[in-house]
Amino acid sequence: FYFFIIRPQHKQRKEHDEMIKNLKKNDEIVTSGGINGTVVNIKDNTFVIRVDDNSKIEMQKNSISFVKKKRDKAS
C-alpha cells in the first residue's frame, strides 16, 4: 500500500516544492488555473507574474503547476 499510494505522492510533492524553491525571475510558468506568465518578482509566499505588457498578477507560490522555460544563464 505504501509503495503504490503514499510514496509516489510524497515524491511528487517533494519535486513540486523543489521546483518552487528554484523559481527565479524571468522563468515562464503555468499556474494551476491555466494562466501563462513570466515571473517578475518573488516574495516570501507569493510571486508576481507578468501576463501581458501592462498586466501583472500576484499569486500564491503553491499555485504553480509547472515551469515552461527556465531563464537564460546570461540574464
mmCIF file of C-alpha atoms in Angstrom:
data_model
loop_
_atom_site.group_PDB
_atom_site.id
_atom_site.type_symbol
_atom_site.label_atom_id
_atom_site.label_comp_id
_atom_site.label_asym_id
_atom_site.label_seq_id
_atom_site.Cartn_x
_atom_site.Cartn_y
_atom_site.Cartn_z
ATOM 1 C CA PHE A 1 0.000 0.000 0.000
ATOM 2 C CA TYR A 2 2.765 2.436 0.964
ATOM 3 C CA PHE A 3 4.745 1.880 -2.257
ATOM 4 C CA PHE A 4 1.695 2.277 -4.516
ATOM 5 C CA ILE A 5 -0.107 5.203 -2.913
ATOM 6 C CA ILE A 6 1.805 7.182 -0.286
ATOM 7 C CA ARG A 7 5.376 7.104 -1.603
ATOM 8 C CA PRO A 8 4.536 8.441 -5.117
ATOM 9 C CA GLN A 9 2.547 11.307 -3.566
ATOM 10 C CA HIS A 10 5.454 12.237 -1.287
ATOM 11 C CA LYS A 11 7.844 12.100 -4.231
ATOM 12 C CA GLN A 12 5.582 14.321 -6.348
ATOM 13 C CA ARG A 13 5.155 16.836 -3.502
ATOM 14 C CA LYS A 14 8.921 16.935 -2.931
ATOM 15 C CA GLU A 15 9.562 17.583 -6.648
ATOM 16 C CA HIS A 16 6.953 20.383 -6.649
ATOM 17 C CA ASP A 17 8.480 22.009 -3.557
ATOM 18 C CA GLU A 18 11.931 21.823 -5.169
ATOM 19 C CA MET A 19 10.571 23.434 -8.358
ATOM 20 C CA ILE A 20 9.079 26.314 -6.334
ATOM 21 C CA LYS A 21 12.291 26.759 -4.352
ATOM 22 C CA ASN A 22 14.352 27.005 -7.570
ATOM 23 C CA LEU A 23 11.987 29.507 -9.202
ATOM 24 C CA LYS A 24 13.848 32.582 -10.487
ATOM 25 C CA LYS A 25 12.959 35.885 -12.091
ATOM 26 C CA ASN A 26 12.093 35.641 -15.834
ATOM 27 C CA ASP A 27 11.062 31.956 -15.637
ATOM 28 C CA GLU A 28 7.990 31.239 -17.735
ATOM 29 C CA ILE A 29 5.348 29.390 -15.717
ATOM 30 C CA VAL A 30 1.841 27.963 -15.901
ATOM 31 C CA THR A 31 -0.420 28.198 -12.851
ATOM 32 C CA SER A 32 -2.934 25.598 -11.723
ATOM 33 C CA GLY A 33 -5.641 27.890 -13.111
ATOM 34 C CA GLY A 34 -4.052 27.773 -16.562
ATOM 35 C CA ILE A 35 -2.559 31.269 -16.520
ATOM 36 C CA ASN A 36 0.665 31.584 -18.518
ATOM 37 C CA GLY A 37 3.120 34.242 -17.426
ATOM 38 C CA THR A 38 6.650 35.318 -16.643
ATOM 39 C CA VAL A 39 7.887 35.708 -13.080
ATOM 40 C CA VAL A 40 8.653 39.365 -12.320
ATOM 41 C CA ASN A 41 9.096 39.384 -8.536
ATOM 42 C CA ILE A 42 9.364 36.690 -5.851
ATOM 43 C CA LYS A 43 8.206 37.298 -2.277
ATOM 44 C CA ASP A 44 8.002 35.001 0.772
ATOM 45 C CA ASN A 45 4.713 33.243 -0.024
ATOM 46 C CA THR A 46 3.706 34.897 -3.272
ATOM 47 C CA PHE A 47 5.109 35.824 -6.641
ATOM 48 C CA VAL A 48 4.196 38.429 -9.233
ATOM 49 C CA ILE A 49 3.784 37.303 -12.825
ATOM 50 C CA ARG A 50 3.501 39.374 -15.981
ATOM 51 C CA VAL A 51 0.716 38.049 -18.192
ATOM 52 C CA ASP A 52 0.731 40.851 -20.776
ATOM 53 C CA ASP A 53 2.708 44.016 -21.463
ATOM 54 C CA ASN A 54 0.888 46.071 -18.816
ATOM 55 C CA SER A 55 -0.739 43.341 -16.705
ATOM 56 C CA LYS A 56 0.740 41.811 -13.567
ATOM 57 C CA ILE A 57 -0.852 39.368 -11.126
ATOM 58 C CA GLU A 58 0.255 38.429 -7.603
ATOM 59 C CA MET A 59 -0.375 34.760 -6.797
ATOM 60 C CA GLN A 60 0.456 32.153 -4.156
ATOM 61 C CA LYS A 61 3.603 30.121 -4.794
ATOM 62 C CA ASN A 62 1.838 26.792 -4.465
ATOM 63 C CA SER A 63 -0.428 27.657 -7.415
ATOM 64 C CA ILE A 64 2.388 26.945 -9.894
ATOM 65 C CA SER A 65 1.740 23.813 -11.944
ATOM 66 C CA PHE A 66 4.994 23.743 -13.854
ATOM 67 C CA VAL A 67 7.802 25.852 -15.287
ATOM 68 C CA LYS A 68 7.653 26.089 -19.081
ATOM 69 C CA LYS A 69 11.004 27.717 -19.669
ATOM 70 C CA LYS A 70 13.845 28.487 -17.321
ATOM 71 C CA ARG A 71 15.603 31.832 -17.532
ATOM 72 C CA ASP A 72 18.778 32.049 -19.581
ATOM 73 C CA LYS A 73 22.121 31.870 -17.791
ATOM 74 C CA ALA A 74 23.067 35.288 -19.231
ATOM 75 C CA SER A 75 20.056 37.004 -17.571
#
